[in-house]
Amino acid sequence: MTKSDLIAELARRFPQLVAKDADLSVKMILEAMADALARGDRIEIRGFGSFALNYRPPRVGRNPKSGEKVDVPEKWVPHFKAGKELRERVDAAPE
């Protein structure tokens, strides 16, 4: 599902919302989540999952094309952990 699909689904489920309002709502929610993670905050959505930051220490990597060693700097990366309800729902879904 893409952001456009999510906006279309929101507009379909809530006919009182104009498509522009659905678009703005989705953008504002995603922007608020990105801002929270950028501040180092954790996001928890009960029944869905949580977003947090994982620290990756500096390391020596390798350029796959040339085989040359490359220093990879430390960084923080977003991490999603699915909640129990989401895990159960996905597990029960037919293939």
PDB file of C-alpha atoms in Angstrom:
ATOM      1  CA  MET A   1       0.000   0.000   0.000  1.00  0.00           C
ATOM      2  CA  THR A   2       1.351   3.410  -0.958  1.00  0.00           C
ATOM      3  CA  LYS A   3       0.618   6.783   0.615  1.00  0.00           C
ATOM      4  CA  SER A   4      -1.766   7.501  -2.287  1.00  0.00           C
ATOM      5  CA  ASP A   5      -3.577   4.211  -1.628  1.00  0.00           C
ATOM      6  CA  LEU A   6      -3.901   5.115   2.048  1.00  0.00           C
ATOM      7  CA  ILE A   7      -5.353   8.533   1.176  1.00  0.00           C
ATOM      8  CA  ALA A   8      -7.832   6.953  -1.268  1.00  0.00           C
ATOM      9  CA  GLU A   9      -8.898   4.352   1.329  1.00  0.00           C
ATOM     10  CA  LEU A  10      -9.419   7.048   3.974  1.00  0.00           C
ATOM     11  CA  ALA A  11     -11.545   9.101   1.556  1.00  0.00           C
ATOM     12  CA  ARG A  12     -13.551   5.993   0.591  1.00  0.00           C
ATOM     13  CA  ARG A  13     -14.253   4.951   4.203  1.00  0.00           C
ATOM     14  CA  PHE A  14     -15.207   8.452   5.306  1.00  0.00           C
ATOM     15  CA  PRO A  15     -17.312  10.022   2.541  1.00  0.00           C
ATOM     16  CA  GLN A  16     -17.704  13.239   4.565  1.00  0.00           C
ATOM     17  CA  LEU A  17     -13.968  13.850   4.009  1.00  0.00           C
ATOM     18  CA  VAL A  18     -13.008  15.626   0.811  1.00  0.00           C
ATOM     19  CA  ALA A  19     -10.033  13.924  -0.876  1.00  0.00           C
ATOM     20  CA  LYS A  20      -7.932  17.014  -0.149  1.00  0.00           C
ATOM     21  CA  ASP A  21      -8.735  16.694   3.585  1.00  0.00           C
ATOM     22  CA  ALA A  22      -7.801  12.991   3.554  1.00  0.00           C
ATOM     23  CA  ASP A  23      -4.532  13.886   1.816  1.00  0.00           C
ATOM     24  CA  LEU A  24      -3.755  16.584   4.387  1.00  0.00           C
ATOM     25  CA  SER A  25      -4.628  14.242   7.281  1.00  0.00           C
ATOM     26  CA  VAL A  26      -2.296  11.481   6.115  1.00  0.00           C
ATOM     27  CA  LYS A  27       0.521  13.942   5.410  1.00  0.00           C
ATOM     28  CA  MET A  28       0.158  15.578   8.841  1.00  0.00           C
ATOM     29  CA  ILE A  29       0.177  12.223  10.670  1.00  0.00           C
ATOM     30  CA  LEU A  30       3.271  11.011   8.811  1.00  0.00           C
ATOM     31  CA  GLU A  31       5.015  14.349   9.333  1.00  0.00           C
ATOM     32  CA  ALA A  32       4.247  14.281  13.068  1.00  0.00           C
ATOM     33  CA  MET A  33       5.635  10.732  13.299  1.00  0.00           C
ATOM     34  CA  ALA A  34       8.811  11.690  11.401  1.00  0.00           C
ATOM     35  CA  ASP A  35       9.294  14.754  13.629  1.00  0.00           C
ATOM     36  CA  ALA A  36       8.895  12.643  16.772  1.00  0.00           C
ATOM     37  CA  LEU A  37      11.504  10.141  15.579  1.00  0.00           C
ATOM     38  CA  ALA A  38      13.858  12.974  14.566  1.00  0.00           C
ATOM     39  CA  ARG A  39      13.619  14.285  18.154  1.00  0.00           C
ATOM     40  CA  GLY A  40      14.513  10.803  19.430  1.00  0.00           C
ATOM     41  CA  ASP A  41      11.018  10.054  20.756  1.00  0.00           C
ATOM     42  CA  ARG A  42       9.403   6.633  20.614  1.00  0.00           C
ATOM     43  CA  ILE A  43       6.002   6.195  18.931  1.00  0.00           C
ATOM     44  CA  GLU A  44       3.567   3.579  20.192  1.00  0.00           C
ATOM     45  CA  ILE A  45       0.277   2.808  18.454  1.00  0.00           C
ATOM     46  CA  ARG A  46      -1.613   0.258  20.543  1.00  0.00           C
ATOM     47  CA  GLY A  47      -2.666  -2.805  18.560  1.00  0.00           C
ATOM     48  CA  PHE A  48      -0.421  -1.836  15.633  1.00  0.00           C
ATOM     49  CA  GLY A  49       3.159  -1.502  16.834  1.00  0.00           C
ATOM     50  CA  SER A  50       5.898   0.861  17.875  1.00  0.00           C
ATOM     51  CA  PHE A  51       8.570   2.892  16.157  1.00  0.00           C
ATOM     52  CA  ALA A  52      11.884   3.595  17.855  1.00  0.00           C
ATOM     53  CA  LEU A  53      15.459   4.406  16.960  1.00  0.00           C
ATOM     54  CA  ASN A  54      18.257   1.840  16.876  1.00  0.00           C
ATOM     55  CA  TYR A  55      21.884   2.903  17.187  1.00  0.00           C
ATOM     56  CA  ARG A  56      24.343   1.455  14.685  1.00  0.00           C
ATOM     57  CA  PRO A  57      27.972   1.886  15.778  1.00  0.00           C
ATOM     58  CA  PRO A  58      30.711   2.824  13.316  1.00  0.00           C
ATOM     59  CA  ARG A  59      32.229  -0.085  11.411  1.00  0.00           C
ATOM     60  CA  VAL A  60      34.469  -0.968   8.540  1.00  0.00           C
ATOM     61  CA  GLY A  61      32.445  -2.045   5.512  1.00  0.00           C
ATOM     62  CA  ARG A  62      33.432  -3.165   2.066  1.00  0.00           C
ATOM     63  CA  ASN A  63      32.607  -1.677  -1.322  1.00  0.00           C
ATOM     64  CA  PRO A  64      30.944  -4.606  -3.145  1.00  0.00           C
ATOM     65  CA  LYS A  65      32.121  -3.407  -6.546  1.00  0.00           C
ATOM     66  CA  SER A  66      35.820  -2.877  -5.817  1.00  0.00           C
ATOM     67  CA  GLY A  67      36.292  -4.826  -2.581  1.00  0.00           C
ATOM     68  CA  GLU A  68      37.887  -1.727  -1.029  1.00  0.00           C
ATOM     69  CA  LYS A  69      37.433  -1.160   2.710  1.00  0.00           C
ATOM     70  CA  VAL A  70      35.158   1.759   3.608  1.00  0.00           C
ATOM     71  CA  ASP A  71      34.584   3.416   6.984  1.00  0.00           C
ATOM     72  CA  VAL A  72      30.850   3.480   7.720  1.00  0.00           C
ATOM     73  CA  PRO A  73      29.980   6.169  10.288  1.00  0.00           C
ATOM     74  CA  GLU A  74      27.714   5.669  13.287  1.00  0.00           C
ATOM     75  CA  LYS A  75      24.027   6.385  12.743  1.00  0.00           C
ATOM     76  CA  TRP A  76      20.547   6.135  14.180  1.00  0.00           C
ATOM     77  CA  VAL A  77      17.983   4.218  12.112  1.00  0.00           C
ATOM     78  CA  PRO A  78      14.203   3.927  12.558  1.00  0.00           C
ATOM     79  CA  HIS A  79      12.971   0.525  13.683  1.00  0.00           C
ATOM     80  CA  PHE A  80       9.393  -0.822  13.663  1.00  0.00           C
ATOM     81  CA  LYS A  81       8.213  -3.556  15.995  1.00  0.00           C
ATOM     82  CA  ALA A  82       4.782  -5.003  15.228  1.00  0.00           C
ATOM     83  CA  GLY A  83       2.299  -5.248  18.094  1.00  0.00           C
ATOM     84  CA  LYS A  84       0.723  -8.503  19.218  1.00  0.00           C
ATOM     85  CA  GLU A  85      -2.636  -7.825  17.523  1.00  0.00           C
ATOM     86  CA  LEU A  86      -0.974  -6.992  14.192  1.00  0.00           C
ATOM     87  CA  ARG A  87       1.279 -10.077  14.354  1.00  0.00           C
ATOM     88  CA  GLU A  88      -1.738 -12.328  15.054  1.00  0.00           C
ATOM     89  CA  ARG A  89      -3.807 -10.726  12.302  1.00  0.00           C
ATOM     90  CA  VAL A  90      -1.027 -11.117   9.725  1.00  0.00           C
ATOM     91  CA  ASP A  91      -0.382 -14.710  10.817  1.00  0.00           C
ATOM     92  CA  ALA A  92      -4.067 -15.598  10.401  1.00  0.00           C
ATOM     93  CA  ALA A  93      -4.346 -13.972   6.951  1.00  0.00           C
ATOM     94  CA  PRO A  94      -4.819 -16.404   4.043  1.00  0.00           C
ATOM     95  CA  GLU A  95      -2.030 -16.481   1.472  1.00  0.00           C
TER      96      GLU A  95
END
